[in-house]
Tab-separated table of C-alpha atoms and ligand atoms in Angstrom:
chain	number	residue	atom	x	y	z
A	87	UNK	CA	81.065	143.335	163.029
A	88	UNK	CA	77.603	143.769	162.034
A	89	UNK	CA	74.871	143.632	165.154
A	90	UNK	CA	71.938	141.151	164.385
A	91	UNK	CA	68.553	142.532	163.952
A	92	UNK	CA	66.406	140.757	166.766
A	93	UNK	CA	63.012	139.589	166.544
A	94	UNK	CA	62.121	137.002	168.919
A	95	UNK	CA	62.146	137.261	172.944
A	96	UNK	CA	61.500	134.101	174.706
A	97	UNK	CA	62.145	135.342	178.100
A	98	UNK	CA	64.393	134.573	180.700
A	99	UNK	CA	65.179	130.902	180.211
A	100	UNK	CA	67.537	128.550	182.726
A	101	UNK	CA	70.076	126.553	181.211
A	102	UNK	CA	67.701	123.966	179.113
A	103	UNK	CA	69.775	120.142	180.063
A	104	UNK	CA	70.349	121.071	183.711
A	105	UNK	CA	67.485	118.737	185.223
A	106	UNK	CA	67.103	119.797	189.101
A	107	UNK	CA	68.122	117.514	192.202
A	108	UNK	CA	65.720	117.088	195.025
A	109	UNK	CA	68.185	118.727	196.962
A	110	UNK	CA	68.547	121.785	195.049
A	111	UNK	CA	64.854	122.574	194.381
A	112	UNK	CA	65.025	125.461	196.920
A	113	UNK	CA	68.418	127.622	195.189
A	114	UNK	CA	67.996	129.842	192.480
A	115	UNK	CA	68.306	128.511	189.188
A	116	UNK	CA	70.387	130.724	187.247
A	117	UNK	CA	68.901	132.503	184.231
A	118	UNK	CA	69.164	133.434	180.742
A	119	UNK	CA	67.494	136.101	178.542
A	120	UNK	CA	66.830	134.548	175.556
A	121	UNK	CA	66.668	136.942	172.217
A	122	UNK	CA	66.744	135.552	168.841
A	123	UNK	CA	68.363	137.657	165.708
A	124	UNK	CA	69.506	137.745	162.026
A	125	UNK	CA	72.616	138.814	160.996
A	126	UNK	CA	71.415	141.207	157.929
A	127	UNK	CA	74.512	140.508	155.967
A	128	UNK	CA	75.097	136.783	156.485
A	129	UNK	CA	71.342	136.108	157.214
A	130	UNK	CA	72.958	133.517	159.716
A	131	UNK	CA	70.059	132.795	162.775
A	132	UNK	CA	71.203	132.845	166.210
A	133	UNK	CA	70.682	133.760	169.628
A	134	UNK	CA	72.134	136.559	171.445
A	135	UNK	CA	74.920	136.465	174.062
A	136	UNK	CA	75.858	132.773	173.481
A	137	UNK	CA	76.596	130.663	177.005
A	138	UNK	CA	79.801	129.184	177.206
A	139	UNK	CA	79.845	125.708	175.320
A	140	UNK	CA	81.772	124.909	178.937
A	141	UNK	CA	79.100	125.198	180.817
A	142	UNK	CA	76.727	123.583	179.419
A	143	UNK	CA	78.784	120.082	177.755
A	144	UNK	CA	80.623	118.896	180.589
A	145	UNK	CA	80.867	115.524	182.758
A	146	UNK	CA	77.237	115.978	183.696
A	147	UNK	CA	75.869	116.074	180.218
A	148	UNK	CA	72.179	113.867	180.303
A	149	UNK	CA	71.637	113.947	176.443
A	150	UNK	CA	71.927	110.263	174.718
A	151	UNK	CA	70.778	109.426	171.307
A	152	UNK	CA	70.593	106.186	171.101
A	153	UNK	CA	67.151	106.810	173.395
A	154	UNK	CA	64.773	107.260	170.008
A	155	UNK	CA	64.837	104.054	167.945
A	156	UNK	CA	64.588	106.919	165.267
A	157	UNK	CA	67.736	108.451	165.037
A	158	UNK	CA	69.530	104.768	165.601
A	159	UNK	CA	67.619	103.942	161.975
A	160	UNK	CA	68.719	107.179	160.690
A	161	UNK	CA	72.365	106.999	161.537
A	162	UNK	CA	72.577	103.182	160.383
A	163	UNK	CA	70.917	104.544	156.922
A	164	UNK	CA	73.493	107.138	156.837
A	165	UNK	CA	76.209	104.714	157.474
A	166	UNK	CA	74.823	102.662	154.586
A	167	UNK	CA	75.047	105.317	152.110
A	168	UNK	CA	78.209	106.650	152.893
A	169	UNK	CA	79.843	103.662	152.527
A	170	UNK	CA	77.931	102.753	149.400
A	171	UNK	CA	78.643	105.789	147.938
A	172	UNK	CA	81.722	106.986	149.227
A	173	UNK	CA	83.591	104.364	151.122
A	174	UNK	CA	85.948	106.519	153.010
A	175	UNK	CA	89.000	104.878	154.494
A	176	UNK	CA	89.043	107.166	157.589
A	177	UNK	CA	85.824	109.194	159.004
A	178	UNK	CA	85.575	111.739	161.654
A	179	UNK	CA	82.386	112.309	163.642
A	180	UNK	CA	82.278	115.711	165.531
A	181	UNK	CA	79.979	115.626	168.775
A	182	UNK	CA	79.752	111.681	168.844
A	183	UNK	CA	77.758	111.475	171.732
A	184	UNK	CA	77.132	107.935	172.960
A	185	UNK	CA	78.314	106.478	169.617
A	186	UNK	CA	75.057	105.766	168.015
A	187	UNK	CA	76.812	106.738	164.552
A	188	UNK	CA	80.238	105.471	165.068
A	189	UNK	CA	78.767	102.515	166.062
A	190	UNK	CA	78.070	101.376	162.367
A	191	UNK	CA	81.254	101.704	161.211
A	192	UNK	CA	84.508	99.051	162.432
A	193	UNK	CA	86.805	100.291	165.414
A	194	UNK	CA	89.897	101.416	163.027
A	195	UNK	CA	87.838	103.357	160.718
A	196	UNK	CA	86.265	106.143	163.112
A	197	UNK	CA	87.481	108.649	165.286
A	198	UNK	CA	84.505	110.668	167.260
A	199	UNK	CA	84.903	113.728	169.448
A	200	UNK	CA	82.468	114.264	172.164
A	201	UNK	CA	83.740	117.143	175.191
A	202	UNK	CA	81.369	115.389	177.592
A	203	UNK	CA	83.483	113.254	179.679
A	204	UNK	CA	80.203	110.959	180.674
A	205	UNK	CA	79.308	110.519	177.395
A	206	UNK	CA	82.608	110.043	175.708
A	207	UNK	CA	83.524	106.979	178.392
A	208	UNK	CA	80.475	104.816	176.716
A	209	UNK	CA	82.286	104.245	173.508
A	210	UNK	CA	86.122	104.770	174.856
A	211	UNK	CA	84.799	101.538	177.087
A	212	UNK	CA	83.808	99.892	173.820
A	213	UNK	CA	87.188	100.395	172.430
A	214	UNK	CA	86.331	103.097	169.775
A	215	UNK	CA	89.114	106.031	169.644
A	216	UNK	CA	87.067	109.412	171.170
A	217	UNK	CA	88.692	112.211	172.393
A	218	UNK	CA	86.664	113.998	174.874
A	219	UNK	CA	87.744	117.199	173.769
A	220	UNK	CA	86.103	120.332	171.913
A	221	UNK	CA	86.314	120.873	168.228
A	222	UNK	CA	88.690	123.576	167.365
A	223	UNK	CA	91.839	124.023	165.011
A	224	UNK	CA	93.722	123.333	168.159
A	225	UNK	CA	92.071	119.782	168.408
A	226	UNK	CA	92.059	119.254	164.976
A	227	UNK	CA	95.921	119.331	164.914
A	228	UNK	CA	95.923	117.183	168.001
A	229	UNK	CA	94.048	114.753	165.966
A	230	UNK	CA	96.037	114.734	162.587
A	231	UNK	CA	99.326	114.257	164.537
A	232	UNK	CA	97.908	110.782	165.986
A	233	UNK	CA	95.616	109.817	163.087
A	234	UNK	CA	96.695	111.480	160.033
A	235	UNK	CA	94.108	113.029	157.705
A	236	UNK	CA	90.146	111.962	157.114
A	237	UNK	CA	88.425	111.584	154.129
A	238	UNK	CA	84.869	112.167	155.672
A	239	UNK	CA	83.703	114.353	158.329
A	240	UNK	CA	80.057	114.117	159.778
A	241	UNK	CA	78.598	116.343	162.213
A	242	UNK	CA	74.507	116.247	163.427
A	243	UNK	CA	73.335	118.445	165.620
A	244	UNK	CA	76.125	119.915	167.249
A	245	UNK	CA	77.726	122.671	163.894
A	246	UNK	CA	74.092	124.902	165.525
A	247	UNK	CA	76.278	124.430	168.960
A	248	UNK	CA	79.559	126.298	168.231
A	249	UNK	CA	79.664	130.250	168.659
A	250	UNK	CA	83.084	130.249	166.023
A	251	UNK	CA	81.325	128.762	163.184
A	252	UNK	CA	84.643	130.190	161.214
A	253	UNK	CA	86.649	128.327	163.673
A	254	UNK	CA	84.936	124.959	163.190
A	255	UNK	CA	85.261	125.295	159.238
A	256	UNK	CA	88.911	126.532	159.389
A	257	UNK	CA	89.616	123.337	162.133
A	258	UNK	CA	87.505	120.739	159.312
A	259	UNK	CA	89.661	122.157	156.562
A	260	UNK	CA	92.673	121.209	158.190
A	261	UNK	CA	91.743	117.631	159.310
A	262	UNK	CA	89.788	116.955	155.522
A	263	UNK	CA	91.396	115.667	152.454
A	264	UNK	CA	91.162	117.888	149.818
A	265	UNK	CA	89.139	115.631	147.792
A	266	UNK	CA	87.212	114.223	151.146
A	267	UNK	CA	83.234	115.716	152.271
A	268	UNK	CA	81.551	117.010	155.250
A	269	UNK	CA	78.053	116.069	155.881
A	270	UNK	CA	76.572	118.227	158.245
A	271	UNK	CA	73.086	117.996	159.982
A	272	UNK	CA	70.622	120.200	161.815
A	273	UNK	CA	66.769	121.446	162.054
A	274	UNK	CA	66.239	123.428	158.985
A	275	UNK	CA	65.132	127.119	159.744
A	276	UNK	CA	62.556	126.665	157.010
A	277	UNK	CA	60.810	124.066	158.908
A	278	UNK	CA	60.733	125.805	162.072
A	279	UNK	CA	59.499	128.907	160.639
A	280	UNK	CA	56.647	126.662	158.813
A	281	UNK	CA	56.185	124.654	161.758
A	282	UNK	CA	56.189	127.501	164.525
A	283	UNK	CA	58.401	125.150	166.395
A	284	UNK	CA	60.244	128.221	168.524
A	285	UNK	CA	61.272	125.281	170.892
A	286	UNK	CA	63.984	124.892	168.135
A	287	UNK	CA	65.463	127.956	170.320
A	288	UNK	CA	67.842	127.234	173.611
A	289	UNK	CA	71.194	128.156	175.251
A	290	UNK	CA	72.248	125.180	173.230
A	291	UNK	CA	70.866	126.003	170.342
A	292	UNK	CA	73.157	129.158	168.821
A	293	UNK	CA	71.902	128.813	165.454
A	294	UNK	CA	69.356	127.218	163.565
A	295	UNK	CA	70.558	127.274	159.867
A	296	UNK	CA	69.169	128.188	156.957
A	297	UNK	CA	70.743	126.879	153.816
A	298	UNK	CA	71.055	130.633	152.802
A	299	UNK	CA	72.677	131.373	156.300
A	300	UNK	CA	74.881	128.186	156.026
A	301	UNK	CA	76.195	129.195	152.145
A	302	UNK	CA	77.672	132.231	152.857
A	303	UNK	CA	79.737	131.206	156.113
A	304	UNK	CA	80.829	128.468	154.140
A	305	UNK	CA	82.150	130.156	151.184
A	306	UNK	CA	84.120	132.285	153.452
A	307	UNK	CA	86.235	129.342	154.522
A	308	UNK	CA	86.205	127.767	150.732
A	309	UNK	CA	84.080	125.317	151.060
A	310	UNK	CA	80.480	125.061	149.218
A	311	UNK	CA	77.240	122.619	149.495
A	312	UNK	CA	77.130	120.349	146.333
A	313	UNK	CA	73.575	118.294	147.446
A	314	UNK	CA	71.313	118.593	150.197
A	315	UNK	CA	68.653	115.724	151.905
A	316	UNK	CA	65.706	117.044	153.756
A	317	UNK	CA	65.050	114.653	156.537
A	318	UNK	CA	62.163	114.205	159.238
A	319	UNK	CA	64.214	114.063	161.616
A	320	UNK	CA	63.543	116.524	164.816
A	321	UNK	CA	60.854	118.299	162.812
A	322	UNK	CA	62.736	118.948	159.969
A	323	UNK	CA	66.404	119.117	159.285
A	324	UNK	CA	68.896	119.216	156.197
A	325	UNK	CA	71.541	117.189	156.098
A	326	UNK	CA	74.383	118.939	154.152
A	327	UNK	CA	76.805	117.301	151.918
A	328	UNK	CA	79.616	119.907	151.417
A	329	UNK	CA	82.701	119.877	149.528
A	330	UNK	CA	86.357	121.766	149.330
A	331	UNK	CA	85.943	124.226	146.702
A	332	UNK	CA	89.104	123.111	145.122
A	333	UNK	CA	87.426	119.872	144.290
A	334	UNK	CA	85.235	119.387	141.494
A	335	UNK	CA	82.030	117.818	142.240
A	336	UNK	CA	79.060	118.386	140.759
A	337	UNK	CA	76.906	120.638	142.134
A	338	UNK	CA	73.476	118.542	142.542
A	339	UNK	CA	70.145	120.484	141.427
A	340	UNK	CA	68.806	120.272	144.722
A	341	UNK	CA	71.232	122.901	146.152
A	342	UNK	CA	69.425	125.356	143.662
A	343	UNK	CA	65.633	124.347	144.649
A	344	UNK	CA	66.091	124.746	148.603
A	345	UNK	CA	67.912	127.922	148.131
A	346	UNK	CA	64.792	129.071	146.370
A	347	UNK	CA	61.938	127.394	148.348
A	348	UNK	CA	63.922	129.596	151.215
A	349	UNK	CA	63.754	132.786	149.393
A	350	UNK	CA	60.469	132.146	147.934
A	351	UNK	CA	59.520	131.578	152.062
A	352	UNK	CA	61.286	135.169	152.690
A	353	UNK	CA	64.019	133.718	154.909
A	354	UNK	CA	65.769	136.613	153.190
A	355	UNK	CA	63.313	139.134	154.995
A	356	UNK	CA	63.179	140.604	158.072
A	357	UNK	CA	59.488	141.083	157.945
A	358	UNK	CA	59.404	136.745	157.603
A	359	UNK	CA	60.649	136.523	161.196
A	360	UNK	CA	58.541	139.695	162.593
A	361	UNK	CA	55.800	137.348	161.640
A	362	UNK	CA	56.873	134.531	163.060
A	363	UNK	CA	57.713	136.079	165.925
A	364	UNK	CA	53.386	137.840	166.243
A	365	UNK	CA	53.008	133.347	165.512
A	366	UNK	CA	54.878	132.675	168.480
A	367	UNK	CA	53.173	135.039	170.743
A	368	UNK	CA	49.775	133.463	169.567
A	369	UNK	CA	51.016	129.960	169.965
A	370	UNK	CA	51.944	130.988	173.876
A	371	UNK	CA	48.562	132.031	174.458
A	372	UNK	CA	46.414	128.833	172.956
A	373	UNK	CA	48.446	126.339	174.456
A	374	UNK	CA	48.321	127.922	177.981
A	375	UNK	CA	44.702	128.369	177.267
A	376	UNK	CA	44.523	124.620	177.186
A	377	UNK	CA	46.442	123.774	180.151
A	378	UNK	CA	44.209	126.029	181.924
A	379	UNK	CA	41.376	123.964	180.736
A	380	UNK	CA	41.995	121.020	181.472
A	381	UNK	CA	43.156	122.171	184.889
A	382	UNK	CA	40.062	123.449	185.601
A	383	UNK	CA	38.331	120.079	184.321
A	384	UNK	CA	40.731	118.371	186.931
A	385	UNK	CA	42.061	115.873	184.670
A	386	UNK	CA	45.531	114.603	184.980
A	387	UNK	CA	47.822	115.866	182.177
A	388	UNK	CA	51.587	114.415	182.344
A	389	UNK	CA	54.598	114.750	179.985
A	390	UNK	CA	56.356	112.609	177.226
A	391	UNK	CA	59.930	112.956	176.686
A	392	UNK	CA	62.163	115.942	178.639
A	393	UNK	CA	63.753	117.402	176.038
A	394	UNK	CA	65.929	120.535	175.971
A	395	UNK	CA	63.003	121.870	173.313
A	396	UNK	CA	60.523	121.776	176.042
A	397	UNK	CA	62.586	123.662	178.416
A	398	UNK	CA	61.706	126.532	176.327
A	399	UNK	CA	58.214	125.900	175.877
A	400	UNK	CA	57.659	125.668	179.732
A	401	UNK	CA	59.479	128.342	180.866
A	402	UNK	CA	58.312	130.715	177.791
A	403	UNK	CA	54.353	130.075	178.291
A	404	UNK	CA	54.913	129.123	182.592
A	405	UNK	CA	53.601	125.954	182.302
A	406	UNK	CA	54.868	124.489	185.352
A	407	UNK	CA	54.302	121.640	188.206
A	408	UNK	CA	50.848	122.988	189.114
A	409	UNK	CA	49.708	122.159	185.523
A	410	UNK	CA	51.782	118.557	184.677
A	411	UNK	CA	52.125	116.075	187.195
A	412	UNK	CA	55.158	114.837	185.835
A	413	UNK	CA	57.401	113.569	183.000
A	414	UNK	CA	58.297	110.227	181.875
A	415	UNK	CA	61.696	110.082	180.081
A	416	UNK	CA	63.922	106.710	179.292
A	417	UNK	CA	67.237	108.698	180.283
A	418	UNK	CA	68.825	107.391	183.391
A	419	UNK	CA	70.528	110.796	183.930
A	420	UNK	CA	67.171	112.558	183.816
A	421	UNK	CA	65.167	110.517	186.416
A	422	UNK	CA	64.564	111.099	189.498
A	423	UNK	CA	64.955	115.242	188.560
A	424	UNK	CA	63.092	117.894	188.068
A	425	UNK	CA	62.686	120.251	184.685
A	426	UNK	CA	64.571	123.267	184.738
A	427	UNK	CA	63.053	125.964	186.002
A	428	UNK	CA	59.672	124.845	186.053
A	429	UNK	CA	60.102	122.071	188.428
A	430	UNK	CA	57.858	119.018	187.179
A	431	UNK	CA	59.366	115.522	188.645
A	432	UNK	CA	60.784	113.536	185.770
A	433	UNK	CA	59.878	109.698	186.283
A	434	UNK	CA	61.141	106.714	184.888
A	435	UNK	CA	59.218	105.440	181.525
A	436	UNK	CA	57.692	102.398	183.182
A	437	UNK	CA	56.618	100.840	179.837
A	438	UNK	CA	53.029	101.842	179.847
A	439	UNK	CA	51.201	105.102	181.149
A	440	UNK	CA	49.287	104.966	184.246
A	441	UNK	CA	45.611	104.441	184.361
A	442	UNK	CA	44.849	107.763	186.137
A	443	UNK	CA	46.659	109.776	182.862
A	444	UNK	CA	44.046	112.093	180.860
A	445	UNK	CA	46.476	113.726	179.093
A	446	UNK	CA	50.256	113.277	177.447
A	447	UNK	CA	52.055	116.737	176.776
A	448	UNK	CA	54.273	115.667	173.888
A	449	UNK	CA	57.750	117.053	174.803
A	450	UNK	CA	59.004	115.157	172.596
A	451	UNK	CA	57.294	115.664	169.697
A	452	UNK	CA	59.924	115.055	167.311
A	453	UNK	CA	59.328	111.917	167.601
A	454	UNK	CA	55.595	111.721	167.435
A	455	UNK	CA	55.141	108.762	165.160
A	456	UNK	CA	57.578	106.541	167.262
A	457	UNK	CA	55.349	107.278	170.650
A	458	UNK	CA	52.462	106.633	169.045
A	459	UNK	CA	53.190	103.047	168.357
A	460	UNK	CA	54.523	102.458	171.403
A	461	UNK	CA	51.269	104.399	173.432
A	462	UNK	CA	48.146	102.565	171.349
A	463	UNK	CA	46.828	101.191	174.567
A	464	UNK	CA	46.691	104.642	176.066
A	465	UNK	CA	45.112	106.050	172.633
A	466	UNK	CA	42.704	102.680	172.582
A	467	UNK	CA	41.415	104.325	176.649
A	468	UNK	CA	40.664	107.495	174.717
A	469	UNK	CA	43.891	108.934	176.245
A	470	UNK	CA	45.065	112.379	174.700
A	471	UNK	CA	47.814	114.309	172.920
A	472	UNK	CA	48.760	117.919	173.908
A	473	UNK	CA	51.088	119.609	171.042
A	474	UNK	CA	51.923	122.795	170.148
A	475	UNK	CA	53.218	122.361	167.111
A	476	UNK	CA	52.183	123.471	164.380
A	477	UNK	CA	49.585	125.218	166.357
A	478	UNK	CA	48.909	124.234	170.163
A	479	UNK	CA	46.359	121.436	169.956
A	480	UNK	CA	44.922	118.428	171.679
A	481	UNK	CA	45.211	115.033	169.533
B	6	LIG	P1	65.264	114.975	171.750
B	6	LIG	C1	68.840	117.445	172.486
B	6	LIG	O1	67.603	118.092	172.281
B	6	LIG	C2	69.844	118.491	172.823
B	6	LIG	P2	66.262	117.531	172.868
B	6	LIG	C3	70.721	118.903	171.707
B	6	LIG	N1	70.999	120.297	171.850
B	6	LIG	C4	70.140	118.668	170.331
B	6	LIG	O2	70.400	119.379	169.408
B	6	LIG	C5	69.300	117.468	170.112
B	6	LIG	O3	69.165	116.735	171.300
B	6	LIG	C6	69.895	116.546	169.105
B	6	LIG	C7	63.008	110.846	175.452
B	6	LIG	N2	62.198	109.764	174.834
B	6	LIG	O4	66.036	114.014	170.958
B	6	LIG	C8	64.466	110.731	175.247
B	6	LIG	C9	61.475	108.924	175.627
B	6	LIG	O5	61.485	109.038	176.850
B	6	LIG	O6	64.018	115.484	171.138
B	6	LIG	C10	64.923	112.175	175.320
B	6	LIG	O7	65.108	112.531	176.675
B	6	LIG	N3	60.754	107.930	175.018
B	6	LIG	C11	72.005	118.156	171.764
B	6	LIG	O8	66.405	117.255	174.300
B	6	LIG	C12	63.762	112.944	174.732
B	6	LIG	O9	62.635	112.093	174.851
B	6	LIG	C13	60.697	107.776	173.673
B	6	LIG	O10	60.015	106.862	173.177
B	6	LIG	O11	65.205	118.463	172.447
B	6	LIG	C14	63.947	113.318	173.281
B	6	LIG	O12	64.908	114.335	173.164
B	6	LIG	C15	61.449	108.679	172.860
B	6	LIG	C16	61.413	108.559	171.360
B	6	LIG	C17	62.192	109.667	173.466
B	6	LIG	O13	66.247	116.143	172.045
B	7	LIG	N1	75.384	113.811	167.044
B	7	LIG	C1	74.434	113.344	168.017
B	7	LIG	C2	74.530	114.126	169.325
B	7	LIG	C3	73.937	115.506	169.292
B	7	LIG	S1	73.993	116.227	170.868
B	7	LIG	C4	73.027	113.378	167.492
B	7	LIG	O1	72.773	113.961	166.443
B	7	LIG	O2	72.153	112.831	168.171
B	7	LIG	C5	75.260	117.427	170.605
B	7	LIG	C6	76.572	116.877	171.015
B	7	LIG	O3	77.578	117.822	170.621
B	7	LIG	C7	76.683	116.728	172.535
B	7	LIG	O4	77.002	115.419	172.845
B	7	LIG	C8	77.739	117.757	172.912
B	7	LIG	O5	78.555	117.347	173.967
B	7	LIG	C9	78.540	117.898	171.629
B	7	LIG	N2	79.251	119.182	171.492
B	7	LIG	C10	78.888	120.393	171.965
B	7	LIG	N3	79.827	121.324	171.667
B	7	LIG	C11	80.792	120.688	170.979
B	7	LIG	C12	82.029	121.097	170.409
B	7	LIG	N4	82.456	122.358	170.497
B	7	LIG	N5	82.778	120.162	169.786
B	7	LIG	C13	82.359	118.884	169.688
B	7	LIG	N6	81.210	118.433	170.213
B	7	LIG	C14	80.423	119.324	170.845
C-alpha cells in the first residue's frame, strides 16, 4: 500500500462531538494527533491513523440536521429533483441521521441507515424503516434480504466518514440496481483549499474529496461520476451523481470542467497543499491575534454554533474559555456542556443574544447567511462577527 505524503499538522486534537459534562471537566480528555496527507497515487485526502467509526457514532451521538433551516431546504430540493427526474420506486439513504431527508419521501419508499442508536430512534418512532447499523457489505445483504434491491442510493456527509471507502462502494454495488444512481455529497477539497477552511479537518472527517480523489476509487469498484452540482452548502460541497459503469448514461460536461478547474487549482500537486498548509499556519496566528485583542479591550466575545469544525479551530490556535465566554447552540444534546478540550460552557440559544455581547465567534460559519437574518438586532447594536474564513477577520 502506498504511504500518504503529509502536509498538514493540526496538533493534538480530542475527539471533536464529545461535548464535556460538568462532572467530567477535571479527567483527561483523551487526545488525537491530527496529520493530514495525500495518497500520491490515488490523490485521495485524508487524515492519518483514522479513529474507530465506533467510537465516535454511538448512542451518544449530539449531531442533528434538521438544526439549520438550510440543509432542511436543501434536502427537500433534492427530494424534488430526484423524484422529478428519476422517480425511483425504492431509495436508500446511508447515514440518515434524524431523517431530515427521508422525511420528504412516503414511509414505504425509504429505507435510512444511521449506527447512532439516539439518532436512529427519532425516525424508527415516526414509523420510517432505519436500521441503526453501519454501512458495510455485511449490512447491505442484511438489507436486500428484507427489502430487496434500490434503485437510488444517497449519501451526504457521511462517504468522508468511512476508512473502507472500497468497502462502502463494493456494499452500494450490491444493494443498487444495475441501472439505479448514487448521489453522494460532501465539502469539496477545492473549496477548502480556496477557502482555507482547515476546520474541514477532524477525527470525523477521514477524507475530504476531491473529484480527482473520488474518480479513481470509484473506477476501481466500476462505477463512474456522470454529472456533478456544486452546492453552498457547508462552505462548499459537490454533490455527486454516479452511475454503474455497465449502464449507459451520458456523461454530463460538467464532470469534464471540475476535473479541470481541480487540476488547473493543482489539487494534483503536492506543492498545492505545502501551500496551504504555510496558509493555515498564517490563519492560526491572525485570528489568535484578534482574540488577544479584544481580550485586552475587555469586551465580551461569545460563540455561534458548536460545531465539530470548531473543535479544530479551538484546539489548533488554543482559543479557549479565558477568551469566549460561551457558546450558544440549538442542540439539546449539546447544552449544558462544555467544548472539547477547550472547555467553553455551551448555552442554550435563547432567541436573541444578550445585551452585554461585543462579539459573536462564528462557529458555525457554514451557515453565515442564515445567522445573519436571524441576529439583525445584534448587527443593528453594532454587534460583531469573528471569522476565520477565508482569512481570520472581524465582520
Ligand atoms: P454544522 C457535523 O459537523 C459533523 P459540524 C459531521 N461530521 C459532518 O460532516 C457535518 O455535521 C454534516 C448550530 N446552529 O452543521 C447547530 C445554531 O445553534 O456546521 C449545530 O450544532 N443556530 C457529521 O458540527 C451547529 O450550529 C443556527 O441558527 O461542523 C452547526 O453544525 C444554526 C444554523 C446552527 O456541523
Ligand atoms: N446525512 C446527514 C447527516 C450527516 S452526519 C447530513 O448530511 O446532515 C453523518 C452521519 O453519518 C451521522 O449521523 C453518523 O452516525 C453517520 N455515520 C457515520 N459512520 C457511518 C457508517 N459507517 N455507516 C452509516 N452511517 C454512518
Amino acid at each position: 500500500m502506498i504511504k500518504n505524503i503529509q502536509f498538514l499538522d493540526l496538533g493534538t486534537q480530542p475527539l471533536a462531538n464529545n461535548y464535556l459534562k460538568f462532572k467530567d471537566l477535571n479527567n483527561k480528555e483523551k487526545k488525537y494527533r491530527l496529520k493530514v496527507g495525500i495518497n500520491p497515487k490515488t490523490k485521495l485526502v485524508s487524515i492519518n491513523n483514522p479513529i474507530s467509526g465506533k467510537l465516535m457514532f454511538n448512542d451518544k451521538y449530539p449531531y442533528r440536521s434538521s438544526m439549520s433551516k438550510t440543509m432542511i431546504k436543501s434536502f427537500k430540493d433534492l427530494s424534488k429533483l430526484i423524484k422529478k427526474v428519476y422517480n425511483p420506486s425504492k431509495i436508500l439513504e446511508i447515514g440518515s441521521n434524524d431523517g431530515s431527508f427521508i422525511k420528504n419521501f412516503s414511509k414505504n419508499k425509504v429505507i435510512g441507515i444511521e449506527p447512532c442508536a439516539n439518532v436512529e430512534k427519532i425516525t424508527k418512532k415516526l414509523g420510517y424503516n432505519t436500521y441503526s447499523e453501519f454501512w458495510n457489505d455485511r449490512t447491505a445483504k442484511k438489507i436486500i434480504k428484507k427489502n430487496g434491491k434500490v434503485d437510488l442510493v444517497y449519501s451526504a456527509n457521511t462517504i468522508s466518514h468511512i476508512e473502507d471507502l472500497d468497502n462502502v462502494l463494493k456494499a452500494i454495488n450490491i444493494i443498487l440496481n444495475d441501472d439505479g444512481i448514487l448521489i453522494i455529497e460532501d465539502p469539496s477539497l477545492l473549496e477548502c483549499l480556496k477557502k482555507n477552511t482547515y476546520d474541514q479537518f477532524y477525527n470525523e472527517h477521514i477524507y475530504v474529496f476531491s473529484l480527482i480523489g473520488l474518480e479513481n476509487i470509484l473506477n476501481k469498484n466500476d462505477l463512474e461520476i456522470f454529472d456533478i452540482q456544486n452546492l453552498k452548502i457547508h462552505g462548499g460541497s459537490n454533490r455527486y451523481f454516479i452511475k454503474k459503469k455497465i449502464s449507459n448514461k451520458k456523461i454530463s460536461k460538467n464532470v469534464k470542467i471540475n476535473r479541470n478547474k481541480e487540476i488547473n487549482y493543482g489539487l494534483n500537486k503536492i506543492s498545492t497543499y505545502k501551500t496551504f498548509a504555510q496558509r493555515v499556519k498564517n490563519s492560526k496566528k491572525k485570528l489568535k491575534k484578534i482574540f488577544v485583542k479584544i481580550n485586552l479591550e475587555n469586551k465580551k466575545i461569545i460563540g455561534y454554533g458548536v460545531t465539530a469544525k470548531s473543535t479544530t479551530i479551538l484546539n489548533y490556535c488554543k482559543i479557549d474559555n479565558k477568551f469566549i465566554s460561551y457558546f450558544v447552540d440549538t442542540t439539546v444534546d449539546k447544552q449544558n456542556k462544555y467544548t472539547p478540550g477547550t472547555k467553553i460552557p455551551i448555552n442554550k440559544y435563547s432567541g436573541s443574544i444578550e445585551k452585554d455581547v461585543d462579539y459573536i465567534f462564528l462557529g458555525a460559519w457554514n451557515f453565515k447567511e442564515e445567522i445573519f437574518k436571524k441576529e439583525k438586532n445584534f448587527i443593528k447594536r453594532g454587534g460583531k462577527f469573528i471569522i476565520h474564513t477565508p482569512i481570520p477577520k472581524i465582520i
